[in-house]
């Protein structure tokens, strides 16, 4: 990786740990990384690889000047965790936050108005390197820092930038929560299979493998999802009969639109 200088990671939970593992796998020198994490067991595997661990913000060396501070603690912990990091604000340091619902303005209010802040929304497939992260930067983030933040998040999958922070609410609703909707689809398919007479174990296996395989197919294909759907649908066949139900006026699309709108609305409420 192209990081030339220290990286400070605040929090090493599931997402922070997934990102850190991705960086180390991409040959980021472990000695460049300092992790602030009260639970030593959460970073044991990383310290064994050479990552520096401290238990609290106050234990960060006073002379540390990180190029990036990744904020990976829960949103409700930010109010207490960020003010002690304000001493790190400077033109060479960018703060990269993956805390859902925390706006750039709310983060700079806890640091200083001069802080360069990037807000990112990853999702849980980051744990297997197949996540999607959307990023937004304030005006103090320069081109080099934008590129560095994108490279760091790319360790978890694909990245995209937005220039309007308000779009982070529908992003959160669609891709942030999206894995849960896919998991629900697997559950629903399995239950439908059981209702049709399949043994429970087989129904769940069919649902899991079908959704996973379809996701991989759309990932590898250049064809639009609609075309892939049409390729599976034979005229007068069984799939068409199911799609008549799912694509009816009261079918899947209006339900999904309503669900995404509800999640986006809640995202806006949590940011207030």
Coordinates of C-alpha atoms in Angstrom, one line a residue:
X1 CA 0.0 0.0 0.0
X2 CA 1.1 3.6 -0.6
X3 CA 0.7 4.8 3.0
X4 CA 3.9 6.7 3.9
X5 CA 3.6 7.2 7.6
X6 CA 1.8 6.0 10.7
X7 CA -1.9 5.0 10.8
X8 CA -3.9 5.2 14.0
X9 CA -7.0 2.9 14.3
X10 CA -9.5 3.7 16.9
X11 CA -11.5 0.5 17.6
X12 CA -10.9 -3.0 16.4
X13 CA -14.3 -4.6 16.2
X14 CA -15.7 -6.5 13.2
X15 CA -15.3 -3.7 10.7
X16 CA -12.1 -2.2 12.0
X17 CA -10.6 -5.7 12.3
X18 CA -11.7 -6.6 8.7
X19 CA -10.1 -3.5 7.3
X20 CA -6.9 -4.0 9.3
X21 CA -6.6 -7.6 8.1
X22 CA -7.0 -6.4 4.5
X23 CA -4.3 -3.8 4.9
X24 CA -1.8 -6.2 6.4
X25 CA -2.6 -8.7 3.6
X26 CA -1.8 -5.9 1.1
X27 CA 1.6 -5.5 2.7
X28 CA 1.1 -2.5 4.9
X29 CA 3.9 -2.7 7.4
X30 CA 2.4 -3.8 10.7
X31 CA 4.7 -1.5 12.7
X32 CA 3.1 1.5 11.0
X33 CA -0.2 0.8 12.7
X34 CA -1.2 1.7 16.2
X35 CA -4.6 0.4 17.4
X36 CA -6.5 1.9 20.3
X37 CA -8.7 -0.9 21.7
X38 CA -9.6 -1.6 25.4
X39 CA -10.0 -5.3 24.7
X40 CA -6.6 -6.8 24.2
X41 CA -8.0 -10.1 23.0
X42 CA -9.6 -8.3 20.0
X43 CA -6.1 -7.4 18.7
X44 CA -4.1 -10.4 19.8
X45 CA -3.7 -11.8 16.3
X46 CA -2.7 -8.4 15.0
X47 CA -0.1 -7.7 17.7
X48 CA 1.4 -11.1 17.0
X49 CA 2.0 -9.7 13.5
X50 CA 3.7 -6.6 14.8
X51 CA 0.8 -4.1 15.2
X52 CA 1.2 -1.7 18.1
X53 CA -1.6 -1.8 20.7
X54 CA -2.6 0.7 23.3
X55 CA -5.7 0.4 25.6
X56 CA -6.8 4.0 25.6
X57 CA -6.5 7.3 23.7
X58 CA -4.4 8.7 26.5
X59 CA -1.8 6.0 25.9
X60 CA -1.1 7.1 22.3
X61 CA 2.5 8.5 22.2
X62 CA 2.6 12.3 22.2
X63 CA 5.0 12.4 19.3
X64 CA 2.8 10.2 17.0
X65 CA 1.8 12.1 13.8
X66 CA -0.4 9.7 11.9
X67 CA -1.2 10.2 8.2
X68 CA -4.6 8.7 8.8
X69 CA -6.8 8.2 11.9
X70 CA -9.5 5.6 11.2
X71 CA -12.5 6.1 13.5
X72 CA -14.0 2.6 13.8
X73 CA -15.9 2.8 17.2
X74 CA -19.6 2.8 17.6
X75 CA -21.3 6.1 16.9
X76 CA -22.5 6.5 20.5
X77 CA -18.9 6.3 21.6
X78 CA -17.6 9.1 19.4
X79 CA -18.5 11.9 21.9
X80 CA -16.1 10.6 24.4
X81 CA -13.4 9.2 22.1
X82 CA -12.8 12.0 19.7
X83 CA -12.0 15.2 21.7
X84 CA -8.7 13.7 23.1
X85 CA -7.7 13.1 19.4
X86 CA -8.1 16.8 18.5
X87 CA -4.3 17.3 19.2
X88 CA -3.6 15.2 16.1
X89 CA -5.4 17.6 13.8
X90 CA -3.1 19.0 11.2
X91 CA -2.6 19.4 7.4
X92 CA -0.9 16.1 7.2
X93 CA -3.6 14.0 9.0
X94 CA -6.9 12.9 7.6
X95 CA -9.7 11.4 9.9
X96 CA -11.5 8.6 8.1
X97 CA -14.8 7.7 9.9
X98 CA -16.9 4.5 9.3
X99 CA -19.4 5.4 12.0
X100 CA -22.9 5.2 10.7
X101 CA -25.0 8.4 11.1
X102 CA -22.1 10.6 12.2
X103 CA -22.0 13.6 9.8
X104 CA -18.8 15.4 8.9
X105 CA -20.0 18.4 10.8
X106 CA -20.6 16.4 13.9
X107 CA -17.1 14.9 13.7
X108 CA -15.4 18.3 13.2
X109 CA -17.4 19.7 16.1
X110 CA -15.8 17.0 18.3
X111 CA -12.3 17.6 16.9
X112 CA -11.7 21.1 15.5
X113 CA -13.2 22.9 12.5
X114 CA -9.8 22.6 10.8
X115 CA -9.9 18.8 10.7
X116 CA -9.7 17.0 7.3
X117 CA -12.5 14.4 7.6
X118 CA -13.7 11.7 5.2
X119 CA -16.9 9.8 6.0
X120 CA -17.3 6.3 4.7
X121 CA -20.1 3.8 4.7
X122 CA -18.9 0.2 4.2
X123 CA -21.0 -2.9 4.6
X124 CA -20.5 -6.3 6.2
X125 CA -19.2 -8.2 3.1
X126 CA -16.0 -6.2 3.8
X127 CA -15.2 -9.2 6.1
X128 CA -14.6 -11.3 2.9
X129 CA -13.2 -8.5 0.8
X130 CA -16.4 -8.1 -1.2
X131 CA -17.8 -5.0 0.5
X132 CA -19.0 -1.7 -1.0
X133 CA -17.8 1.6 0.6
X134 CA -19.1 5.0 -0.3
X135 CA -17.0 8.0 0.7
X136 CA -17.6 11.8 1.2
X137 CA -14.9 14.3 2.1
X138 CA -15.0 17.8 3.5
X139 CA -13.2 20.7 1.8
X140 CA -10.1 20.3 3.9
X141 CA -9.3 16.9 2.4
X142 CA -6.8 17.2 -0.4
X143 CA -6.5 15.0 -3.5
X144 CA -3.7 12.9 -2.0
X145 CA -5.7 12.2 1.2
X146 CA -8.8 11.3 -0.9
X147 CA -6.7 8.8 -2.9
X148 CA -5.3 7.3 0.3
X149 CA -8.7 6.9 2.0
X150 CA -10.0 5.2 -1.1
X151 CA -7.1 2.9 -1.2
X152 CA -7.6 2.0 2.5
X153 CA -11.3 1.3 2.0
X154 CA -10.5 -0.7 -1.2
X155 CA -9.0 -3.4 1.0
X156 CA -12.6 -4.3 1.9
X157 CA -14.0 -4.3 -1.7
X158 CA -15.2 -1.6 -4.1
X159 CA -15.4 2.1 -3.5
X160 CA -17.3 5.1 -4.8
X161 CA -17.3 8.9 -4.0
X162 CA -20.3 11.2 -3.5
X163 CA -20.1 15.0 -3.4
X164 CA -23.4 15.5 -1.6
X165 CA -23.3 14.2 2.0
X166 CA -27.1 14.0 2.0
X167 CA -26.8 11.0 -0.3
X168 CA -25.2 9.1 2.5
X169 CA -28.7 8.4 3.9
X170 CA -30.0 6.4 0.9
X171 CA -26.5 4.9 0.6
X172 CA -26.8 3.7 4.2
X173 CA -30.3 2.4 3.4
X174 CA -29.3 0.5 0.2
X175 CA -25.8 -0.8 0.6
X176 CA -25.2 -0.4 4.4
X177 CA -28.3 -2.4 5.2
X178 CA -28.4 -4.3 2.0
X179 CA -26.8 -7.5 3.2
X180 CA -29.6 -7.9 5.8
X181 CA -32.1 -7.8 3.0
X182 CA -30.2 -10.4 1.0
X183 CA -30.0 -12.6 4.1
X184 CA -33.8 -12.2 4.6
X185 CA -34.3 -13.3 1.0
X186 CA -32.4 -16.4 1.7
X187 CA -34.6 -17.0 4.8
X188 CA -37.7 -16.4 2.7
X189 CA -36.6 -18.7 -0.1
X190 CA -35.9 -21.5 2.3
X191 CA -39.2 -21.1 4.1
X192 CA -41.0 -21.1 0.8
X193 CA -39.2 -24.2 -0.2
X194 CA -40.2 -25.9 3.1
X195 CA -43.8 -24.8 2.5
X196 CA -43.6 -26.5 -0.9
X197 CA -42.5 -29.8 0.7
X198 CA -38.7 -29.7 0.7
X199 CA -36.8 -30.9 3.8
X200 CA -35.6 -27.9 5.8
X201 CA -31.9 -28.7 5.5
X202 CA -32.1 -29.0 1.7
X203 CA -34.3 -25.9 1.3
X204 CA -31.8 -23.8 3.2
X205 CA -28.9 -25.2 1.3
X206 CA -30.6 -24.5 -2.1
X207 CA -31.4 -20.9 -1.0
X208 CA -27.9 -20.2 0.3
X209 CA -26.1 -21.6 -2.8
X210 CA -28.5 -20.1 -5.2
X211 CA -28.2 -16.5 -3.8
X212 CA -24.4 -16.8 -3.4
X213 CA -24.0 -18.2 -6.9
X214 CA -26.3 -15.5 -8.4
X215 CA -24.4 -12.8 -6.7
X216 CA -21.1 -14.1 -8.1
X217 CA -22.6 -14.3 -11.5
X218 CA -23.8 -10.7 -11.5
X219 CA -20.4 -9.7 -10.1
X220 CA -18.5 -11.3 -13.0
X221 CA -21.0 -10.4 -15.7
X222 CA -21.1 -7.2 -17.7
X223 CA -24.8 -7.7 -18.4
X224 CA -27.4 -5.7 -16.6
X225 CA -29.3 -7.6 -13.9
X226 CA -32.5 -7.3 -15.9
X227 CA -30.8 -9.1 -18.8
X228 CA -29.5 -11.9 -16.5
X229 CA -33.1 -12.3 -15.2
X230 CA -34.5 -12.5 -18.7
X231 CA -31.9 -15.1 -19.6
X232 CA -33.2 -17.4 -16.8
X233 CA -36.9 -16.8 -17.7
X234 CA -38.2 -19.2 -20.4
X235 CA -41.5 -18.2 -22.1
X236 CA -44.4 -20.0 -20.5
X237 CA -42.0 -21.6 -18.0
X238 CA -42.0 -22.0 -14.2
X239 CA -39.8 -19.0 -13.5
X240 CA -42.1 -16.7 -15.4
X241 CA -45.0 -17.8 -13.2
X242 CA -43.1 -16.8 -10.0
X243 CA -42.0 -13.5 -11.6
X244 CA -45.6 -12.6 -12.3
X245 CA -46.1 -12.6 -8.6
X246 CA -42.9 -10.9 -7.7
X247 CA -43.2 -8.2 -10.4
X248 CA -46.9 -7.4 -9.9
X249 CA -48.0 -3.9 -8.9
X250 CA -48.0 -4.9 -5.3
X251 CA -44.9 -7.2 -5.6
X252 CA -41.3 -6.9 -4.7
X253 CA -40.4 -3.5 -6.2
X254 CA -42.9 -1.3 -4.3
X255 CA -42.1 -3.2 -1.1
X256 CA -38.3 -2.7 -1.6
X257 CA -38.8 1.0 -2.5
X258 CA -40.8 1.5 0.7
X259 CA -38.2 -0.4 2.8
X260 CA -35.3 1.7 1.5
X261 CA -37.3 4.9 2.0
X262 CA -37.9 3.9 5.6
X263 CA -34.3 3.1 6.3
X264 CA -33.1 6.4 4.7
X265 CA -35.6 8.3 6.8
X266 CA -34.3 6.7 10.0
X267 CA -30.7 7.5 8.9
X268 CA -31.6 11.1 8.7
X269 CA -33.3 11.0 12.1
X270 CA -30.2 9.4 13.7
X271 CA -28.0 12.2 12.3
X272 CA -30.0 15.0 13.8

